[in-house]
XYZ file of C-alpha atoms in Angstrom:
556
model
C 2.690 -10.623 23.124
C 0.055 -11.952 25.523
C -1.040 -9.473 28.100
C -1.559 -10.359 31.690
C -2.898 -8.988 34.607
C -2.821 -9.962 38.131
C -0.349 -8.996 40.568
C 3.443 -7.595 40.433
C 6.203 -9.602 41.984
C 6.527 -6.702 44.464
C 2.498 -6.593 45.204
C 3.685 -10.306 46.545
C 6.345 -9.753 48.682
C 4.087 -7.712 50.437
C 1.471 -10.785 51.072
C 1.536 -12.244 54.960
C 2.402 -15.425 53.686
C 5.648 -14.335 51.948
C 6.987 -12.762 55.401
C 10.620 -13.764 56.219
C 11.109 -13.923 51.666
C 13.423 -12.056 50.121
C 14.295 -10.860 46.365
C 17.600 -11.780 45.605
C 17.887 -11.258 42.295
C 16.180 -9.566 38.842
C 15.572 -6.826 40.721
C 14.709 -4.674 37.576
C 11.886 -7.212 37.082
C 10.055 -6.593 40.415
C 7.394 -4.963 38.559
C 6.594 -7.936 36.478
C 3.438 -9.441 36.110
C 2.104 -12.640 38.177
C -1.434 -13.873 36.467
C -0.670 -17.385 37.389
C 0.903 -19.528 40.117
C 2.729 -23.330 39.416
C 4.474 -25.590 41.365
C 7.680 -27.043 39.977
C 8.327 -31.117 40.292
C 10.393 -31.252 38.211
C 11.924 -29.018 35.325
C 9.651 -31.008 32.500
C 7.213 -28.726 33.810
C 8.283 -25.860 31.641
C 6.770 -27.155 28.519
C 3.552 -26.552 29.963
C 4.043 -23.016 31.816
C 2.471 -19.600 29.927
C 3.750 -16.236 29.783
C 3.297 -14.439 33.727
C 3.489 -17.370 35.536
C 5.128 -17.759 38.785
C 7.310 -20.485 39.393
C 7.458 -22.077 43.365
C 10.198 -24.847 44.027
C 12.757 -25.904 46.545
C 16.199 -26.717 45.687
C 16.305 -30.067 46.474
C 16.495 -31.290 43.390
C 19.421 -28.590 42.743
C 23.107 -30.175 42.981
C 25.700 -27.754 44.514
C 28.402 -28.798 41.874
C 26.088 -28.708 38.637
C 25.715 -24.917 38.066
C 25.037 -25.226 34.339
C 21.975 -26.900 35.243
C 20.686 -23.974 37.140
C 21.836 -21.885 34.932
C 20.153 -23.637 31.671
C 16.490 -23.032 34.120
C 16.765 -19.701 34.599
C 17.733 -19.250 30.757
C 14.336 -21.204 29.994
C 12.027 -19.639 32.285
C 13.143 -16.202 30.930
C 12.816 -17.005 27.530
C 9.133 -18.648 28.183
C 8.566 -14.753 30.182
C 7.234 -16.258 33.173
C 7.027 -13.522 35.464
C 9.546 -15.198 38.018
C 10.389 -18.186 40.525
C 10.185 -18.495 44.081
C 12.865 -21.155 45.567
C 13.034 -22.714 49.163
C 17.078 -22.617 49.056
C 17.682 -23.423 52.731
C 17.918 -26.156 54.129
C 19.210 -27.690 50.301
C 21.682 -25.568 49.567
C 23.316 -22.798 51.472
C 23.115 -20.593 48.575
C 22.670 -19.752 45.140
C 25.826 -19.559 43.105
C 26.991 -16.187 42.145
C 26.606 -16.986 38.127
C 23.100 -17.913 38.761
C 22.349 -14.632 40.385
C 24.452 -12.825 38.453
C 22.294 -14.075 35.354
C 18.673 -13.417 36.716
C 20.414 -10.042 37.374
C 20.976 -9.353 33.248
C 17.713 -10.990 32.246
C 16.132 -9.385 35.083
C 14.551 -11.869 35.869
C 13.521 -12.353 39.640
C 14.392 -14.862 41.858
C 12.688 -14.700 45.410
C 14.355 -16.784 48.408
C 11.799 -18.641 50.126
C 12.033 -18.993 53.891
C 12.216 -22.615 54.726
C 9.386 -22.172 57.384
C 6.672 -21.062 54.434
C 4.615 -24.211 53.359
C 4.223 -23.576 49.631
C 0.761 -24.145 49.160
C 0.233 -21.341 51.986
C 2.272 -19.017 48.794
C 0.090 -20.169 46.347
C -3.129 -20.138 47.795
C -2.643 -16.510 49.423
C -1.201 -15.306 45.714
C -3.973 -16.849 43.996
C -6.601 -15.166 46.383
C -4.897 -11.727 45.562
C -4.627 -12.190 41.870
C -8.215 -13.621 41.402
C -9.673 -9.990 44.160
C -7.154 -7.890 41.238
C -8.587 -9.510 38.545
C -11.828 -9.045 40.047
C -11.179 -5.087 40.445
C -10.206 -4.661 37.196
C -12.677 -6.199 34.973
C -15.108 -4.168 36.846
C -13.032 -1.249 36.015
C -12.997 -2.482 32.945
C -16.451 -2.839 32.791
C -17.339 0.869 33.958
C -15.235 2.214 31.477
C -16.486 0.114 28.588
C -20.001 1.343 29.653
C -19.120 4.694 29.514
C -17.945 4.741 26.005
C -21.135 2.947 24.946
C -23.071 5.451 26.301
C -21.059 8.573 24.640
C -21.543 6.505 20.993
C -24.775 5.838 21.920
C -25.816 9.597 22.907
C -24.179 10.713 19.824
C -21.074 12.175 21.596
C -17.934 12.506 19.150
C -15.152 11.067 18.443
C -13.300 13.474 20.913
C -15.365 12.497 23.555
C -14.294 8.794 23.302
C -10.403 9.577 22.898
C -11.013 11.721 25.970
C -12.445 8.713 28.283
C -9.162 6.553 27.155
C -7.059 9.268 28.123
C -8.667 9.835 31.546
C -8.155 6.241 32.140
C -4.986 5.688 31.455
C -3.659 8.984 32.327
C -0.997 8.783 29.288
C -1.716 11.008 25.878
C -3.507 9.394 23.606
C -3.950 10.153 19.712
C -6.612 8.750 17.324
C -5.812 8.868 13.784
C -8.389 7.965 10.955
C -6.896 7.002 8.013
C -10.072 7.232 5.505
C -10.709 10.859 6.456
C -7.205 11.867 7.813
C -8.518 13.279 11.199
C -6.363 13.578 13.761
C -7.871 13.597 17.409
C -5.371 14.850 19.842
C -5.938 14.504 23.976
C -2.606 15.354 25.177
C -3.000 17.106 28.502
C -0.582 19.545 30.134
C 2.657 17.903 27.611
C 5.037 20.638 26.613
C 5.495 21.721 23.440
C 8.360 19.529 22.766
C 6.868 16.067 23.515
C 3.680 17.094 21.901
C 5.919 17.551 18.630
C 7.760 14.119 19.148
C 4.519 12.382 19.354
C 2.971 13.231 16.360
C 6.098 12.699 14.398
C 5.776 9.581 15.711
C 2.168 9.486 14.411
C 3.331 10.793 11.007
C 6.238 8.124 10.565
C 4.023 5.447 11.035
C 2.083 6.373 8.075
C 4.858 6.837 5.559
C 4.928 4.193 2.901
C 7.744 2.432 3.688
C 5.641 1.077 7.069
C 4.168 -2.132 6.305
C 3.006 -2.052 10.245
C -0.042 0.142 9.431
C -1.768 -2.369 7.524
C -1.491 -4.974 10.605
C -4.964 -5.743 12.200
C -3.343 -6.368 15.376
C -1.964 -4.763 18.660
C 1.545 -3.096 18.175
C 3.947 -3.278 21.388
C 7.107 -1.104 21.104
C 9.461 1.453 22.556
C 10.382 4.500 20.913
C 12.872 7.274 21.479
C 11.254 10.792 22.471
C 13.417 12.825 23.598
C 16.692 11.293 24.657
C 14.570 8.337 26.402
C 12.956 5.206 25.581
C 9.391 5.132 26.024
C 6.938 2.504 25.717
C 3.902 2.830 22.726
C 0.518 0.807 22.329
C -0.750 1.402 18.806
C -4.697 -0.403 18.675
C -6.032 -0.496 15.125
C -9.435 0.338 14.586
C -10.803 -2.753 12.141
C -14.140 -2.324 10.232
C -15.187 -4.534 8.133
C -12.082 -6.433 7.958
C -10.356 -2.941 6.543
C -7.828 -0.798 9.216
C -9.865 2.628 9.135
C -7.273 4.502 11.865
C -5.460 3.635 15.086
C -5.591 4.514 18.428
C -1.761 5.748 20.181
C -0.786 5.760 23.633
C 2.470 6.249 25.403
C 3.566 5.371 28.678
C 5.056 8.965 29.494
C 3.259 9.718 32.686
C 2.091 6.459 33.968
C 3.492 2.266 32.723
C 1.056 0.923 30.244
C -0.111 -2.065 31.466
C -3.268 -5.114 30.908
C -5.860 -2.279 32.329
C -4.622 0.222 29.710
C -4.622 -2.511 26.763
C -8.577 -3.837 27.709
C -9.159 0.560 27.412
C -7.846 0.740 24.161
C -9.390 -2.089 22.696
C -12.658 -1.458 23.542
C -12.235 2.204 22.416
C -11.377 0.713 19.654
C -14.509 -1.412 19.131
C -16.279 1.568 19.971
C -14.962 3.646 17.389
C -15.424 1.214 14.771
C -18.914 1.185 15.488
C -19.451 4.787 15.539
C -17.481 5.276 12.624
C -19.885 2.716 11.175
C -22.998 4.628 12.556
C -21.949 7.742 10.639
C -20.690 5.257 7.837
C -24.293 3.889 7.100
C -26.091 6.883 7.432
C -24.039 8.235 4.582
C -24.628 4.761 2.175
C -27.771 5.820 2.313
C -28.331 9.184 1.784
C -25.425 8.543 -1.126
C -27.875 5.398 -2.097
C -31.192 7.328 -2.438
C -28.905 10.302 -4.493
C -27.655 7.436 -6.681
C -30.933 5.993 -7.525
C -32.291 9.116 -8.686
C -29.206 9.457 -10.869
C -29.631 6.088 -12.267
C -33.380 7.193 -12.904
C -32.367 10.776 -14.494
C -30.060 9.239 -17.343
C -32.514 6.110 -17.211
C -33.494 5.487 -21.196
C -36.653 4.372 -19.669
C -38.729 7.406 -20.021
C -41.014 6.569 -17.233
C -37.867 6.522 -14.768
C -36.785 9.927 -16.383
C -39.996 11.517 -15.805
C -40.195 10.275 -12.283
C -36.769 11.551 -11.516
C -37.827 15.030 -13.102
C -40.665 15.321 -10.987
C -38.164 14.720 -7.787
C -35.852 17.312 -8.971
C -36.662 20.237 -6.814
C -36.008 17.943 -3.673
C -32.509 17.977 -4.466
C -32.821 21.734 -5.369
C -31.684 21.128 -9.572
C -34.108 23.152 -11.852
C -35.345 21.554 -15.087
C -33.888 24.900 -17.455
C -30.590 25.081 -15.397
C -27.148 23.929 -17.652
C -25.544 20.888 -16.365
C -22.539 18.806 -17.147
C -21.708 15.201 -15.831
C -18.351 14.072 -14.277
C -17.382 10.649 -14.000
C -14.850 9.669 -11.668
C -12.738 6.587 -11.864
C -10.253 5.353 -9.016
C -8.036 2.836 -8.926
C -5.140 1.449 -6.901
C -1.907 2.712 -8.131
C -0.224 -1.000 -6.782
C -2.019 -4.216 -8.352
C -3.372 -5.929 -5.288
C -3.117 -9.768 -5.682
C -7.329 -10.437 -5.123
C -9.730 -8.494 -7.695
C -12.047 -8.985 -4.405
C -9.790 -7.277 -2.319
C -9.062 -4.344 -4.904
C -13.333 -4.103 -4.776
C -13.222 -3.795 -0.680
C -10.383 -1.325 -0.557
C -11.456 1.157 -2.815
C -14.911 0.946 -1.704
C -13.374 1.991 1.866
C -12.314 5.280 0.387
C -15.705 6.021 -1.821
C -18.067 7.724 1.324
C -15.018 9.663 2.656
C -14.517 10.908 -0.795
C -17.866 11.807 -1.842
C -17.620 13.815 1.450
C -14.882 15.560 0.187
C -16.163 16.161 -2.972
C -20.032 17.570 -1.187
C -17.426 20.069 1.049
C -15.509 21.371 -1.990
C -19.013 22.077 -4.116
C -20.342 23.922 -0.714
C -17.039 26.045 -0.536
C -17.195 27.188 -3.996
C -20.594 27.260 -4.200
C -21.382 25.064 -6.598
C -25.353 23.078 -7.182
C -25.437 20.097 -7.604
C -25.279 15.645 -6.221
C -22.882 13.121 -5.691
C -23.591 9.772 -6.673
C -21.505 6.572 -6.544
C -21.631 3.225 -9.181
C -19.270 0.769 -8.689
C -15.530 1.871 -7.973
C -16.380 4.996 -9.315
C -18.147 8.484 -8.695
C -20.438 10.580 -10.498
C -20.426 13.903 -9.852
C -23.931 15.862 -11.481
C -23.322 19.966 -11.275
C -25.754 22.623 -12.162
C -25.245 26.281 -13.567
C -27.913 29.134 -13.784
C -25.611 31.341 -16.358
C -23.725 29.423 -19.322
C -20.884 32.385 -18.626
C -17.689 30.681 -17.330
C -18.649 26.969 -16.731
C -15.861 25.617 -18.255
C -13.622 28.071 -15.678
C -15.404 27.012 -12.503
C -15.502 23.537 -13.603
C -11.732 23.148 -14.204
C -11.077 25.162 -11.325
C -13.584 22.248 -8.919
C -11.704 19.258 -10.911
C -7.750 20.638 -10.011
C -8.934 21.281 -6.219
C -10.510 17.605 -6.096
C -7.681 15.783 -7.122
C -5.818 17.904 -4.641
C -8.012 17.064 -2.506
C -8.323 12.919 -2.722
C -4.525 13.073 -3.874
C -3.344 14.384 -0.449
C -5.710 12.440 1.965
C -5.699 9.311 -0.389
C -2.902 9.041 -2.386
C -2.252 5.406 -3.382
C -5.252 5.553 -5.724
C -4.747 6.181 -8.999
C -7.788 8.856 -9.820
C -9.157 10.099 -13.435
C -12.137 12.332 -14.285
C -13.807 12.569 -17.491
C -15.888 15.584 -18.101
C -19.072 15.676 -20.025
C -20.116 18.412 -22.507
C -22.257 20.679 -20.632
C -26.618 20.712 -22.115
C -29.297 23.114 -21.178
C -31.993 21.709 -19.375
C -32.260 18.297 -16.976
C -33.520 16.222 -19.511
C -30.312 16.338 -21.731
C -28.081 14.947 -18.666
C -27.969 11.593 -20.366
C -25.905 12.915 -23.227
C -23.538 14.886 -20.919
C -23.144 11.271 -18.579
C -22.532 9.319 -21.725
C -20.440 11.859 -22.950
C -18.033 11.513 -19.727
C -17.999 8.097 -19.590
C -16.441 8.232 -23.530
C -13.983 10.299 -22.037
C -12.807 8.676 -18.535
C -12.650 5.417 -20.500
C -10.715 7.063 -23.416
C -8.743 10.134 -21.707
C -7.011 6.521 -20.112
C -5.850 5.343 -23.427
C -4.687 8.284 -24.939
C -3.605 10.632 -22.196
C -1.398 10.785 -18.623
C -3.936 14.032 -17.871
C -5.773 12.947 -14.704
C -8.699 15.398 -15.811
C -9.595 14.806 -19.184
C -12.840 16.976 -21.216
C -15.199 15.349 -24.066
C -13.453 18.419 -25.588
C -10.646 17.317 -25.514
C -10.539 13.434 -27.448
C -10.601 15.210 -30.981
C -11.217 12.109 -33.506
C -11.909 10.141 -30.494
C -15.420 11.654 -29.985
C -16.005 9.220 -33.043
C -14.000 6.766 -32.856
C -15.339 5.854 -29.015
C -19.045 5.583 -30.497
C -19.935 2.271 -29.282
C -21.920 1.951 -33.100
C -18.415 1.838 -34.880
C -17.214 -1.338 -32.653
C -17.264 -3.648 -35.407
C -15.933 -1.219 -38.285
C -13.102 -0.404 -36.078
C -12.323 -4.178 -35.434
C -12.462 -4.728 -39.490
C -10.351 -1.565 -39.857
C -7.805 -2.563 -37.369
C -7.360 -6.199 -38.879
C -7.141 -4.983 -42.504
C -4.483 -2.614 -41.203
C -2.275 -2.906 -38.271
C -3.299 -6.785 -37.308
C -0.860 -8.220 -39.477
C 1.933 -6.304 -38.143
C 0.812 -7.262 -34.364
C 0.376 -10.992 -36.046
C 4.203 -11.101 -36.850
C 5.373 -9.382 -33.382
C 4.270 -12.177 -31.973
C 5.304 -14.745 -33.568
C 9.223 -13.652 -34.203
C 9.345 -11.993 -30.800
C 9.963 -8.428 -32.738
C 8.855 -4.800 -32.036
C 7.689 -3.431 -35.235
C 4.428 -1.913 -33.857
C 6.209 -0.280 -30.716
C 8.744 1.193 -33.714
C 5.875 2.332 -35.616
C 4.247 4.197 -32.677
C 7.486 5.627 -32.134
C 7.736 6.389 -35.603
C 4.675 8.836 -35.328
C 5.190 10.248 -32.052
C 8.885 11.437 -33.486
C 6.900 12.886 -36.997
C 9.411 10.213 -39.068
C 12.643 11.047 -37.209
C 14.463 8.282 -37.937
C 17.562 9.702 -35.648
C 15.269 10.680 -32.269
C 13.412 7.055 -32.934
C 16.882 5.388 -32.853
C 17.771 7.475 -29.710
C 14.267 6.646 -28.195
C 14.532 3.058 -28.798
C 17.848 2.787 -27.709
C 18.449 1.284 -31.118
C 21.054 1.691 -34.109
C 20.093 3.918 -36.819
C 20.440 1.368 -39.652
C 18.207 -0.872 -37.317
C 15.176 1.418 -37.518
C 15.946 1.411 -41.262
C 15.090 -2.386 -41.141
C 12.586 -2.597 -39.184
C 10.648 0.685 -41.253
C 10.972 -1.285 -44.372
C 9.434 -4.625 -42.559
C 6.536 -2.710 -41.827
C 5.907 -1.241 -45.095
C 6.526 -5.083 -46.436
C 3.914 -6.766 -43.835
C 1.351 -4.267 -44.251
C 1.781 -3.345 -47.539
C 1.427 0.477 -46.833
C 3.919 3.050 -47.776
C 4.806 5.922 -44.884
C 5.833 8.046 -47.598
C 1.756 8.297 -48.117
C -0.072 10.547 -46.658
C -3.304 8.653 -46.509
C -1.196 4.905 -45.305
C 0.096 7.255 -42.908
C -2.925 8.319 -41.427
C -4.578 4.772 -41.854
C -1.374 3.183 -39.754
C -2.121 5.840 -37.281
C -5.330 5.878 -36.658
C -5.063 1.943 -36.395
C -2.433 2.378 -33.936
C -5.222 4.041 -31.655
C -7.773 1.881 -32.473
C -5.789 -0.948 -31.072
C -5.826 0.796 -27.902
C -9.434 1.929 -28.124
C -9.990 -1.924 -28.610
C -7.802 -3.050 -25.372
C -5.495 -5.018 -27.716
């Protein structure tokens, strides 16, 4: 909806030249906006009118006996939300008809009886002078306001501080809600308990999942029920880098909302973008110059490694110290249609969670950096004592996917955990160590935190050296098996994974599958036909098995 300011239609009947005028009808519309006035010809003029203009006509043109005609105007001018017509009835007609009136009375739309005496170009020019001194007013208003928040980002002031200039302005409560760090900024002043409640419901509501208006980059006009009565709401998002980071919320419970209120809001909202960029950028790079020291400390490269040694104790990590590597991986639990778009959306969430992340190692007092690569984080800790690292370091891992889970929790988040080494040279092993096990604990596990400990046969089966004896393994094994599903549309391999999963239960395979007993039967014996193993055999057992993982290992 296009907002316009200017004048009300009662601001006009209050103009010298409109003395002797009267509203007749639309009363409930007296308060609507005039930004424009347009002189009527003829009715083919209503292609070209624009919402909040002000029609001025006589009704010469009007015939006494054709009321659908009059009717079919007022229909069209409502529906094109101009903010009203002005009509020199006398000396055409002696009156409007009764349906006429009666209809600008539903659509509230006003209709103002022009005295025949009034020259309309004395209307127009008079309106247009008072629009064009309001519009005036306001835009310096407008301008005062918007140099006020400036100055606050500018000086450093917070993010309270700029909620608190929107609300002084347009004395209604305001709430700004930032969806990357889930901070809620409330500046509701002197509401009772009960409205205060309603509005952040309201707040809450329009978060939930089901709203596909959050993600719009675009003012959101509506009315809402609070407490037994409708009440207007302006919801501004804040856009950054072409990504919603929050919104801005304002109700009209104390005062109408109105153009003034919108040009507030949207320049708080430019504001905040650009403060939230401010802090934004200072964190890239202090989270940059952390990351480039990581990428030197596991460098194979040993001059890199020695130079990031030597920077150690600026980062407060002592060379004899144990440490163990985390490697974070995040994606979006709902496949986004653009690979780009995946890229941009989860980097939106990597800074606020690397804050996170810094907060939860200060709170349980745990040394270490926080590094970021990609769509993923790395996460470097540090122990004095080897006593009860595995504790603390499950006991971090639970409380950050808490954490991001709560405040973020359409990604899809897995850690892998290195093997902890003494001394800050061995960190390499411990980072290649959890980058085995993020990529692995995905193939083989639901477990959102997954250990080096805890891949078993994995540790060797994931050494990138064995790539092409596992691929020679897999096709002198399980390959011909895969081979036939797809060619005869079958499920042999899915009823062999079963097959081990259920230890050889033929009866909870059929019940798993969804399949008759005596068709697991079959399909057994076509698998020890294709591949030529028997299951009876402990060591084709083991080789069908393993292959089975290997196949996963190997993404096929």
């Amino acid at each position: 909806m296009a907002r316009q300011n200017g004048i009300s239609i009662e601001d006009m009947l209050k103009l010298d030249a409109m003395a002797s005028c009267n509203l007749i009808a639309g009363f409930r519309g007296a308060r609507n906006t005039i930004s424009r006035i347009n002189i009527m010809a003829d009715p083919d003029i209503l292609e070209w009118t624009t919402e909040g203009e002000f029609l001025l006509t006589t009704a010469y043109s009007f015939k006494q006996d054709n009321i659908d005609e009059q009717i079919e105007l007022i229909k069209e001018c409502a529906s094109k939300k101009l903010a009203g017509i002005g009509i020199k009835i006398s000396p055409y007609l002696d009156a409007l008809s009764p349906e006429v009136l009666d209809l600008a009375n539903d659509l509230s739309f006003p209709i103002i009886d022009i005295h025949s005496s009034i020259p309309l170009s004395d209307i127009m020019m008079s309106a247009f002078k008072e629009i064009f001194n309001k519009q005036a007013s306001l835009l310096e208003r407008i301008e005062k306001v918007h140099e006020r928040l400036m100055g606050a980002m500018l000086e450093g002031d917070g993010l309270k501080d700029l909620t608190t200039i929107v609300q002084e302005n347009i004395k209604n409560p305001v709430i700004l809600h930032l969806n990357f760090s889930n901070e809620i900024i409330e500046c509701i002043n002197g509401m009772n308990q009960s409205y205060t409640f309603q509005l952040m419901k309201e707040v809450k509501e329009f978060y939930e999942p089901s709203n596909t208006k959050n993600r719009l980059k675009k003012l959101i006009e509506d009315k809402v029920l609070i407490n037994g009565k409708y009440i207007k709401r302006m919801i501004m998002p804040i856009v950054l880098r072409d990504h919603v980071y929050g919104h801005l919320f304002t109700w009209s419970t104390d005062m109408p909302l109105g153009g003034f209120d919108l040009a507030i809001i949207e320049s708080a909202s430019t504001t905040i973008a650009l403060s939230i960029l401010q802090e934004l950028s200072i964190k890239e790079v202090e989270i940059r110059y952390r990351s480039e020291f990581f990428e030197d400390l596991i460098s194979i490269d040993l001059k890199r490694k020695k130079k990031a040694l030597d920077r150690a104790r600026f980062f407060n990590l002592h060379i004899e110290n144990y440490y163990a590597i985390e490697v974070m991986s995040l994606k979006h639990k709902t496949e986004l249609n653009e690979t780009d778009t995946l890229i941009d959306y989860i980097q939106d969430f990597i800074n606020p969670i690397v804050n996170m992340i810094e907060e939860l190692m200060q709170y349980l007092n745990l040394n270490g950096i926080v590094s970021t690569k990609g769509n993923g984080v790395q996460i470097l800790l540090s122990f004095q004592e080897e006593k009860q690292i595995s504790d603390r370091i499950k006991d971090f891992n639970q409380k950050i996917i808490k954490c991001i889970s709560t405040k973020c929790d359409d990604l899809d988040i897995r850690i892998g955990v290195g093997r902890t080494y003494k001394g800050l040279d061995n960190v390499d092993k411990s980072f290649q160590d959890a980058v085995r096990t993020v990529r692995i604990g995905k193939v083989i596990t639901a477990k959102e935190i997954v250990t080096f400990e805890e891949l078993g046969i994995f540790k060797i089966l994931s050494q990138d050296s064995l790539v092409d004896e596992l691929e020679d393994f897999y096709n002198s094994t399980l390959k011909p098996l895969v081979d036939y599903d797809d060619k005869k549309s079958t499920e042999l391999v899915k009823t062999l994974d079963v097959y081990f999963k259920n230890n050889g239960n033929l009866t909870r395979i059929s019940e798993q599958l969804f399949t008759h007993y005596n068709t697991i039967l079959y399909r057994i014996g076509r698998i020890v036909e294709i591949t030529g193993m028997d299951l009876e055999d402990p060591n084709h057992r083991l080789n069908l098995e393993i292959a089975i993982k290997i196949k996963e290992l190997l993404g096929k």
